[in-house]
Structures are given as structure tokens and as C-alpha cells.
Amino acid sequence: TAGVMFDRFQGCLLGLALGDALGAPYEGGVLERLLWRLVGTTREGHMRWTDDTQMSLDLVDSIIAIGAIDCDDIAGRFAAGYCWSRGYGPGAAKVLKRIARGEDWRVASRAVYPEGSYGNGGAMRSPAIGLFLAGRPEELSHAVRQVSMITHAHPMAIEGALLVASATALALVRPDPLEIIARLRQTARLDVYQRKLLIAQRWLTAGEEPPARALAAGLGNSLAASDSCVTSIYIALRYLTQPFLEMLRCVAAAGGDVDTIGAMAGAIWGAANGIGGLPEAELARLEQRERLMDAAKRLHQSTRL
Ligand code: F2R
Ligand code: MG
Ligand code: MG
């Protein structure tokens, strides 16, 4: 079992990074895509990933170093890991710069949006917590809330992060799409998530995938958490037994925040299928693959699964 779990931890982190890197060229408008053409490849010719993977790695590095969730340490690593060319959300970038200047994250996170950010930046890094606290739903819920609050204190952002982390934790141990979606419906509290999870459950039960435009219209595709978290969960579960790249084609066709929906769907898909299911040629072109594999290995060693 430990070997299977180790493979799935790597599948989750590498799936997240691959969904992010392969989705990044499709994100944003004309200007953002043009910019990514300039900065989206390393000197060695590898595909770069964006803020989604950077913040996930910062979080994993903190969990490995401390052996627990420590928001002060995580906030420091988020701020130190910030790099403009990884395409952070504008609000998140401001919060991280304030923390880097020495402001407490509790103050910084409310300084940009007093009610907190409702973007998907809290959710995109939450799969790492799903791995660390799989099988312990109450601890998971508490940890996701705390870690989201560092940059994303809005209830929509927190609940989106909880759903993505829970989907990851469930995919790791019981990769049955209908069971996962039913469990997530029991977890959701906010109306918008209840409504979208019901749509996703109906589509999964019918076994028919809607056209890309209807998928985006029904579940959303923007960088708001409420418009991207259920989208990524649905696509991951719909394609759970199909090739990773088929899944990503669906993400790209739905459009919008493609790197982040790809990262979250990739993490859930990878937690269920393991690193062996990921496409080899694309993995070989991914930047810092060894670092990601090592982080997954050490996170696995830090868990009490
Ligand atoms: N930054 C990008 N992509 C750049 C291209 C985006 C393009 N313009 C587009 O609209 O598609 N990607 C990265 O950012 C996303 C994660 O964002 P995060 O960390 O949640 O950022 P932020 O700034 O906190 O929130 C995003 C935007 O949402 C609006 N917003 C959030 N909370 C708000 C509030 N309380 N009141 C008003 N507006 C709020 C703002 O417009 C924020 O800028 C991921 O896609 C990642 O890949
Ligand atoms: Mg990104
Ligand atoms: Mg994005």
C-alpha cells in the first residue's frame, strides 16, 4: 500500500504541475498569452509552470520542514517564492509583497480586499493539504481554512479550496467518481457550490459530457474560486479512467483560467492514477521534475496515512 500511495503522491504533484504548465499558454487575453510566449520556457527548453505550482511547492516544503501546518512559516515561503514571471493574480501579488516587507499575513490578506480574495489562488495549492491530511476530514477542513486565509480569506475561496483538497484526498484512497461527488455534496455549505456540484453529479451520472461551451456556462471557467473549482473536479472525475491528455483537452476547450483548472484537475487525476499514468514525453519537458518528485516523496514520508 505504501508503494501505491507514494506513486499517487507523485502523480498528484506532477499532475498539478503538468496541468499548470500545459494550460499556461491558453490562460488570459492576448497580452498575457504573448507574455507567456516570451517567459514560458526555461533556458534548457523545459516548460515552465506558474504560481499554481510555485505556491504548492512552497506549501509542501513548509509541511516537510515543520511536520505540520504552520501558517507563519507558509506565509514566509509564499512571499519568498513570489516571482512576477510566474503570473500571480494581481491581488495575491500585492499581499505577498506586503508580507515580504514584514507585514503580518493576517493584516496583509485583508489590506487588498477587506472581505478577502475570492480568487482560486487558495484552491490551486490545496491538493497538497489533501495529500497530507487524507483520511482525516476534520483536520483537513481546519488546515485548508487556515492556509487559504493567508491570502484568500473570502468564504467562497475557502470553500472552493476545501472541495478541491477533499476531492484530492478522496481520489487518493477511493477513486470512485460518483462516491466522491456525493461526499463533496455533503461537505459543501454555500449555495453556489451546492448548485454546481448537483449539476456535475447529474452529468457524471448520465455519463454524457456536455459541449465545452455548456460546460463553461454551467460550472464556470474564470479565476473566481466559485467559477473554477467544481469545473476542475467535474473534469477530473469525468476523465478519471481516460488518458491525462484527453482530460487536459477538455480543460483547454472549456477555456478561461486553463492553467489553474488544469492544475487542480491534474492533481485530482494524478492522485487517483499515480505518476505512472502521466504522459512521459510531456513529463520529460517539465521544469524541475526531479524537485517535484522529491517533494512528493518527502511529503509522503511526513504523512501518517
Ligand atoms: N494571474 C493569473 N492570470 C493572469 C491573467 C488573468 C486574466 N486577466 C483573466 O482574467 O483571465 N493567473 C493566476 O491568478 C489566478 C489566481 O488568482 P488569485 O491568487 O486568486 O489572485 P487574486 O488577485 O487574489 O484574485 C484574482 C482576481 O479576482 C478578483 N477578486 C478577487 N477577490 C475579489 C474581491 N474581494 N473583490 C473584488 N475582486 C476580487 C480580482 O480581479 C483579482 O485580481 C490563477 O488563475 C493563477 O493562475
Ligand atoms: Mg497560474
Ligand atoms: Mg490560472
CSV table of C-alpha atoms and ligand atoms in Angstrom, one decimal:
chain,number,residue,atom,x,y,z
A,1,THR,CA,0.0,0.0,0.0
A,2,ALA,CA,2.8,2.4,0.8
A,3,GLY,CA,4.2,2.0,-2.7
A,4,VAL,CA,0.9,2.7,-4.3
A,5,MET,CA,0.4,5.7,-2.1
A,6,PHE,CA,3.9,7.0,-2.9
A,7,ASP,CA,3.1,6.7,-6.6
A,8,ARG,CA,-0.1,8.6,-6.1
A,9,PHE,CA,1.6,11.4,-4.2
A,10,GLN,CA,4.0,11.9,-7.1
A,11,GLY,CA,1.1,11.6,-9.5
A,12,CYS,CA,-0.8,14.4,-7.7
A,13,LEU,CA,2.1,16.9,-7.5
A,14,LEU,CA,3.4,16.1,-11.0
A,15,GLY,CA,-0.2,16.1,-12.4
A,16,LEU,CA,-0.7,19.5,-10.9
A,17,ALA,CA,2.5,20.9,-12.4
A,18,LEU,CA,1.8,19.4,-15.8
A,19,GLY,CA,-1.8,20.7,-15.9
A,20,ASP,CA,-0.4,24.1,-14.9
A,21,ALA,CA,2.5,24.2,-17.5
A,22,LEU,CA,0.4,22.7,-20.3
A,23,GLY,CA,-2.5,25.0,-19.6
A,24,ALA,CA,-0.5,28.2,-19.1
A,25,PRO,CA,-0.2,29.1,-22.8
A,26,TYR,CA,-4.0,29.2,-23.0
A,27,GLU,CA,-4.7,31.4,-20.0
A,28,GLY,CA,-5.7,35.1,-20.1
A,29,GLY,CA,-6.1,37.5,-23.0
A,30,VAL,CA,-3.9,38.4,-26.0
A,31,LEU,CA,-1.3,40.2,-23.9
A,32,GLU,CA,-1.0,37.5,-21.2
A,33,ARG,CA,-0.5,34.8,-23.9
A,34,LEU,CA,2.1,36.9,-25.7
A,35,LEU,CA,4.0,37.4,-22.5
A,36,TRP,CA,3.9,33.7,-21.7
A,37,ARG,CA,5.4,33.0,-25.2
A,38,LEU,CA,8.4,35.1,-24.0
A,39,VAL,CA,8.8,33.7,-20.5
A,40,GLY,CA,7.1,30.3,-20.7
A,41,THR,CA,10.2,28.2,-21.5
A,42,THR,CA,13.4,27.8,-19.4
A,43,ARG,CA,16.9,28.2,-20.9
A,44,GLU,CA,17.1,24.4,-21.1
A,45,GLY,CA,13.9,24.4,-23.2
A,46,HIS,CA,11.7,23.0,-20.4
A,47,MET,CA,8.1,24.1,-20.0
A,48,ARG,CA,7.7,26.5,-17.0
A,49,TRP,CA,4.9,26.2,-14.5
A,50,THR,CA,3.2,29.2,-12.9
A,51,ASP,CA,2.1,30.5,-9.5
A,52,ASP,CA,-0.2,27.4,-9.0
A,53,THR,CA,2.8,25.0,-8.8
A,54,GLN,CA,5.1,27.5,-7.1
A,55,MET,CA,2.7,28.0,-4.2
A,56,SER,CA,2.0,24.3,-3.9
A,57,LEU,CA,5.8,23.6,-3.7
A,58,ASP,CA,6.2,26.4,-1.0
A,59,LEU,CA,3.4,24.7,1.0
A,60,VAL,CA,4.8,21.2,0.6
A,61,ASP,CA,8.3,22.5,1.6
A,62,SER,CA,6.9,24.0,4.7
A,63,ILE,CA,5.0,20.9,5.7
A,64,ILE,CA,8.1,18.8,5.2
A,65,ALA,CA,10.3,21.2,7.2
A,66,ILE,CA,7.8,21.6,10.1
A,67,GLY,CA,6.0,18.3,10.0
A,68,ALA,CA,2.7,20.1,10.5
A,69,ILE,CA,0.7,23.1,9.2
A,70,ASP,CA,2.3,26.4,10.3
A,71,CYS,CA,0.8,29.4,8.7
A,72,ASP,CA,3.5,31.8,9.7
A,73,ASP,CA,6.1,29.6,8.0
A,74,ILE,CA,3.9,29.0,5.0
A,75,ALA,CA,3.3,32.8,4.6
A,76,GLY,CA,7.0,33.5,4.7
A,77,ARG,CA,7.7,30.8,2.0
A,78,PHE,CA,4.8,32.1,-0.2
A,79,ALA,CA,6.4,35.6,0.0
A,80,ALA,CA,9.9,34.4,-0.7
A,81,GLY,CA,8.7,32.2,-3.6
A,82,TYR,CA,7.0,35.1,-5.4
A,83,CYS,CA,8.3,35.9,-8.9
A,84,TRP,CA,6.4,38.2,-11.2
A,85,SER,CA,7.0,36.0,-14.3
A,86,ARG,CA,5.0,33.1,-12.8
A,87,GLY,CA,1.8,35.1,-13.4
A,88,TYR,CA,0.4,35.6,-9.9
A,89,GLY,CA,-3.1,37.1,-9.5
A,90,PRO,CA,-2.9,40.9,-9.0
A,91,GLY,CA,-4.4,40.8,-5.5
A,92,ALA,CA,-2.2,37.9,-4.4
A,93,ALA,CA,0.9,39.6,-5.7
A,94,LYS,CA,0.1,42.7,-3.6
A,95,VAL,CA,-0.5,40.6,-0.5
A,96,LEU,CA,2.8,38.7,-0.9
A,97,LYS,CA,4.8,41.8,-1.5
A,98,ARG,CA,3.4,43.2,1.8
A,99,ILE,CA,4.3,40.1,3.7
A,100,ALA,CA,7.8,40.2,2.1
A,101,ARG,CA,8.1,43.8,3.5
A,102,GLY,CA,7.4,42.4,7.0
A,103,GLU,CA,3.7,42.9,7.4
A,104,ASP,CA,1.8,40.1,9.3
A,105,TRP,CA,-0.2,38.0,6.9
A,106,ARG,CA,-3.3,38.5,8.9
A,107,VAL,CA,-3.1,42.2,8.1
A,108,ALA,CA,-1.8,41.9,4.6
A,109,SER,CA,-4.5,39.4,3.5
A,110,ARG,CA,-7.2,41.9,4.4
A,111,ALA,CA,-5.4,45.0,3.1
A,112,VAL,CA,-6.2,44.4,-0.6
A,113,TYR,CA,-9.8,43.1,-0.3
A,114,PRO,CA,-11.2,43.7,3.2
A,115,GLU,CA,-13.6,40.8,2.8
A,116,GLY,CA,-10.7,38.6,1.5
A,117,SER,CA,-10.0,37.5,-2.1
A,118,TYR,CA,-12.5,35.2,-3.7
A,119,GLY,CA,-10.0,34.1,-6.4
A,120,ASN,CA,-9.0,30.4,-6.9
A,121,GLY,CA,-5.4,31.0,-5.5
A,122,GLY,CA,-6.3,29.3,-2.2
A,123,ALA,CA,-7.8,26.3,-4.0
A,124,MET,CA,-5.0,25.8,-6.6
A,125,ARG,CA,-2.5,24.9,-3.8
A,126,SER,CA,-5.0,22.9,-1.6
A,127,PRO,CA,-4.3,19.4,-3.2
A,128,ALA,CA,-1.0,19.3,-1.1
A,129,ILE,CA,-3.2,19.5,2.1
A,130,GLY,CA,-5.5,16.8,0.7
A,131,LEU,CA,-2.4,14.5,0.4
A,132,PHE,CA,-1.0,15.4,3.9
A,133,LEU,CA,-4.3,15.0,5.7
A,134,ALA,CA,-6.1,12.3,3.6
A,135,GLY,CA,-8.4,10.2,5.8
A,136,ARG,CA,-8.7,12.9,8.5
A,137,PRO,CA,-11.6,15.2,7.3
A,138,GLU,CA,-11.9,17.4,10.3
A,139,GLU,CA,-8.1,18.2,10.4
A,140,LEU,CA,-8.2,18.7,6.7
A,141,SER,CA,-11.1,21.2,6.9
A,142,HIS,CA,-9.3,23.2,9.6
A,143,ALA,CA,-6.0,23.2,7.8
A,144,VAL,CA,-7.4,24.2,4.5
A,145,ARG,CA,-9.3,27.1,6.1
A,146,GLN,CA,-6.1,28.3,7.8
A,147,VAL,CA,-3.8,28.0,4.8
A,148,SER,CA,-6.4,29.7,2.5
A,149,MET,CA,-6.8,32.6,4.9
A,150,ILE,CA,-3.1,33.6,4.4
A,151,THR,CA,-4.0,35.1,1.0
A,152,HIS,CA,-7.7,34.1,0.4
A,153,ALA,CA,-10.0,34.8,3.3
A,154,HIS,CA,-13.3,35.1,1.4
A,155,PRO,CA,-15.7,32.3,2.2
A,156,MET,CA,-16.1,31.4,-1.5
A,157,ALA,CA,-12.3,30.9,-1.8
A,158,ILE,CA,-12.1,28.8,1.4
A,159,GLU,CA,-15.0,26.5,0.4
A,160,GLY,CA,-13.5,26.1,-3.1
A,161,ALA,CA,-10.2,25.1,-1.5
A,162,LEU,CA,-11.9,22.7,0.8
A,163,LEU,CA,-13.7,21.0,-2.1
A,164,VAL,CA,-10.5,20.6,-4.2
A,165,ALA,CA,-8.5,19.3,-1.2
A,166,SER,CA,-11.3,16.9,-0.2
A,167,ALA,CA,-11.6,15.6,-3.8
A,168,THR,CA,-7.8,15.0,-3.9
A,169,ALA,CA,-7.9,13.2,-0.5
A,170,LEU,CA,-10.8,11.0,-1.7
A,171,ALA,CA,-9.3,10.3,-5.1
A,172,LEU,CA,-6.1,9.1,-3.3
A,173,VAL,CA,-7.9,6.3,-1.4
A,174,ARG,CA,-11.3,5.7,-3.1
A,175,PRO,CA,-11.2,6.8,-6.7
A,176,ASP,CA,-14.9,6.3,-7.5
A,177,PRO,CA,-16.3,9.4,-9.2
A,178,LEU,CA,-19.9,9.1,-8.1
A,179,GLU,CA,-18.9,8.4,-4.5
A,180,ILE,CA,-16.5,11.4,-4.5
A,181,ILE,CA,-19.1,13.8,-5.9
A,182,ALA,CA,-21.7,12.5,-3.3
A,183,ARG,CA,-19.3,13.1,-0.5
A,184,LEU,CA,-18.4,16.6,-1.7
A,185,ARG,CA,-22.1,17.5,-1.8
A,186,GLN,CA,-22.3,16.6,1.9
A,187,THR,CA,-19.3,18.9,2.5
A,188,ALA,CA,-20.5,22.0,0.6
A,189,ARG,CA,-22.3,24.7,2.6
A,190,LEU,CA,-22.6,27.6,0.1
A,191,ASP,CA,-25.5,27.7,-2.4
A,192,VAL,CA,-23.3,28.3,-5.4
A,193,TYR,CA,-21.2,25.1,-4.7
A,194,GLN,CA,-24.3,23.0,-3.8
A,195,ARG,CA,-25.8,24.0,-7.1
A,196,LYS,CA,-22.7,23.4,-9.2
A,197,LEU,CA,-22.0,20.1,-7.6
A,198,LEU,CA,-25.5,18.9,-8.3
A,199,ILE,CA,-25.0,19.8,-12.0
A,200,ALA,CA,-21.7,17.9,-12.0
A,201,GLN,CA,-23.3,14.9,-10.3
A,202,ARG,CA,-26.1,14.8,-12.9
A,203,TRP,CA,-23.6,15.0,-15.8
A,204,LEU,CA,-21.5,12.2,-14.2
A,205,THR,CA,-24.5,10.0,-13.5
A,206,ALA,CA,-25.8,10.4,-17.1
A,207,GLY,CA,-22.3,9.7,-18.4
A,208,GLU,CA,-22.7,12.3,-21.1
A,209,GLU,CA,-20.2,15.2,-21.3
A,210,PRO,CA,-21.8,18.5,-22.3
A,211,PRO,CA,-20.3,20.5,-25.1
A,212,ALA,CA,-17.4,22.7,-23.9
A,213,ARG,CA,-19.5,25.9,-24.1
A,214,ALA,CA,-22.2,24.4,-22.0
A,215,LEU,CA,-19.7,23.0,-19.5
A,216,ALA,CA,-18.2,26.5,-19.1
A,217,ALA,CA,-21.6,28.1,-18.8
A,218,GLY,CA,-22.9,25.6,-16.3
A,219,LEU,CA,-19.8,25.3,-14.0
A,220,GLY,CA,-17.7,28.4,-14.9
A,221,ASN,CA,-14.2,28.9,-16.1
A,222,SER,CA,-13.0,32.1,-14.5
A,223,LEU,CA,-10.3,32.7,-11.9
A,224,ALA,CA,-13.0,33.1,-9.2
A,225,ALA,CA,-13.0,30.0,-7.0
A,226,SER,CA,-16.7,29.5,-7.4
A,227,ASP,CA,-16.3,29.5,-11.2
A,228,SER,CA,-13.4,27.0,-11.4
A,229,CYS,CA,-13.2,24.6,-8.5
A,230,VAL,CA,-16.2,22.5,-9.4
A,231,THR,CA,-15.3,22.7,-13.1
A,232,SER,CA,-11.9,21.1,-12.3
A,233,ILE,CA,-13.4,18.5,-10.0
A,234,TYR,CA,-16.0,17.5,-12.7
A,235,ILE,CA,-13.4,17.3,-15.5
A,236,ALA,CA,-11.0,15.2,-13.3
A,237,LEU,CA,-13.8,12.8,-12.3
A,238,ARG,CA,-15.3,12.6,-15.9
A,239,TYR,CA,-11.8,11.6,-17.2
A,240,LEU,CA,-10.6,9.6,-14.3
A,241,THR,CA,-10.2,6.4,-16.3
A,242,GLN,CA,-9.2,8.1,-19.5
A,243,PRO,CA,-5.7,9.5,-20.6
A,244,PHE,CA,-4.4,12.6,-18.9
A,245,LEU,CA,-4.0,14.5,-22.1
A,246,GLU,CA,-7.7,13.8,-23.1
A,247,MET,CA,-8.6,15.3,-19.8
A,248,LEU,CA,-6.5,18.4,-20.5
A,249,ARG,CA,-8.0,18.8,-23.9
A,250,CYS,CA,-11.4,19.1,-22.2
A,251,VAL,CA,-9.9,21.7,-19.8
A,252,ALA,CA,-8.5,23.8,-22.7
A,253,ALA,CA,-11.8,23.5,-24.7
A,254,ALA,CA,-13.7,24.9,-21.7
A,255,GLY,CA,-11.3,27.9,-21.8
A,256,GLY,CA,-10.8,30.7,-19.3
A,257,ASP,CA,-8.4,30.0,-16.4
A,258,VAL,CA,-6.9,27.0,-18.2
A,259,ASP,CA,-3.7,26.6,-16.2
A,260,THR,CA,-5.5,26.6,-12.8
A,261,ILE,CA,-8.4,24.4,-13.8
A,262,GLY,CA,-5.7,22.1,-15.4
A,263,ALA,CA,-3.6,22.2,-12.3
A,264,MET,CA,-6.5,21.3,-9.9
A,265,ALA,CA,-7.9,18.7,-12.3
A,266,GLY,CA,-4.4,17.3,-12.9
A,267,ALA,CA,-3.8,17.0,-9.2
A,268,ILE,CA,-7.0,15.0,-8.6
A,269,TRP,CA,-6.5,12.8,-11.6
A,270,GLY,CA,-2.9,12.2,-10.6
A,271,ALA,CA,-3.9,11.3,-7.0
A,272,ALA,CA,-6.1,8.6,-8.4
A,273,ASN,CA,-3.9,7.3,-11.2
A,274,GLY,CA,-0.3,7.8,-9.9
A,275,ILE,CA,2.7,9.1,-11.7
A,276,GLY,CA,2.7,6.1,-14.0
A,277,GLY,CA,-0.4,7.4,-15.7
A,278,LEU,CA,1.1,10.7,-16.7
A,279,PRO,CA,2.3,11.2,-20.3
A,280,GLU,CA,6.1,10.6,-20.4
A,281,ALA,CA,7.0,12.9,-23.2
A,282,GLU,CA,5.3,15.9,-21.5
A,283,LEU,CA,6.8,15.0,-18.1
A,284,ALA,CA,10.3,15.0,-19.7
A,285,ARG,CA,9.7,18.6,-20.9
A,286,LEU,CA,8.6,19.8,-17.4
A,287,GLU,CA,10.9,22.1,-15.5
A,288,GLN,CA,12.2,21.0,-12.1
A,289,ARG,CA,10.7,17.5,-12.4
A,290,GLU,CA,13.2,16.0,-10.0
A,291,ARG,CA,12.5,18.6,-7.4
A,292,LEU,CA,8.7,17.9,-7.7
A,293,MET,CA,9.2,14.2,-7.4
A,294,ASP,CA,11.5,14.6,-4.4
A,295,ALA,CA,9.0,17.0,-2.7
A,296,ALA,CA,6.2,14.4,-3.2
A,297,LYS,CA,8.4,11.7,-1.8
A,298,ARG,CA,9.2,13.7,1.3
A,299,LEU,CA,5.6,14.8,1.8
A,300,HIS,CA,4.6,11.1,1.7
A,301,GLN,CA,7.2,10.3,4.4
A,302,SER,CA,5.8,13.2,6.5
A,303,THR,CA,2.2,11.8,6.5
A,304,ARG,CA,0.6,9.3,8.8
A,305,LEU,CA,-1.6,7.5,6.2
B,1,F2R,N1,-3.0,35.9,-12.8
B,1,F2R,C1,-3.3,35.0,-13.5
B,1,F2R,N2,-3.5,35.1,-14.8
B,1,F2R,C2,-3.4,36.4,-15.4
B,1,F2R,C3,-4.5,36.5,-16.5
B,1,F2R,C4,-5.8,36.6,-15.9
B,1,F2R,C5,-6.8,37.2,-17.0
B,1,F2R,N3,-6.8,38.6,-16.9
B,1,F2R,C6,-8.1,36.7,-16.7
B,1,F2R,O1,-9.0,37.4,-16.2
B,1,F2R,O2,-8.4,35.5,-17.1
B,1,F2R,N4,-3.3,33.7,-13.0
B,1,F2R,C7,-3.1,33.3,-11.7
B,1,F2R,O3,-4.1,34.1,-10.9
B,1,F2R,C8,-5.2,33.2,-10.6
B,1,F2R,C9,-5.2,33.0,-9.1
B,1,F2R,O4,-5.5,34.2,-8.6
B,1,F2R,P1,-5.5,34.6,-7.1
B,1,F2R,O5,-4.3,34.1,-6.4
B,1,F2R,O6,-6.8,34.1,-6.6
B,1,F2R,O7,-5.5,36.1,-7.3
B,1,F2R,P2,-6.3,37.3,-6.7
B,1,F2R,O8,-5.7,38.6,-7.2
B,1,F2R,O9,-6.4,37.2,-5.2
B,1,F2R,O10,-7.8,37.1,-7.3
B,1,F2R,C10,-8.0,37.1,-8.7
B,1,F2R,C11,-8.9,38.3,-9.1
B,1,F2R,O11,-10.2,38.1,-8.7
B,1,F2R,C12,-10.8,39.4,-8.4
B,1,F2R,N5,-11.1,39.4,-6.9
B,1,F2R,C13,-10.8,38.5,-6.0
B,1,F2R,N6,-11.4,38.8,-4.8
B,1,F2R,C14,-12.0,40.0,-5.0
B,1,F2R,C15,-12.8,40.8,-4.1
B,1,F2R,N7,-13.0,40.5,-2.9
B,1,F2R,N8,-13.4,41.9,-4.7
B,1,F2R,C16,-13.2,42.3,-6.0
B,1,F2R,N9,-12.5,41.5,-6.9
B,1,F2R,C17,-11.9,40.4,-6.4
B,1,F2R,C18,-9.8,40.4,-8.8
B,1,F2R,O12,-9.9,40.8,-10.1
B,1,F2R,C19,-8.5,39.6,-8.6
B,1,F2R,O13,-7.4,40.1,-9.3
B,1,F2R,C20,-4.9,31.9,-11.2
B,1,F2R,O14,-5.6,31.8,-12.4
B,1,F2R,C21,-3.4,31.9,-11.4
B,1,F2R,O15,-3.1,31.1,-12.5
B,2,MG,MG,-1.2,30.3,-12.8
B,3,MG,MG,-4.7,30.5,-13.7
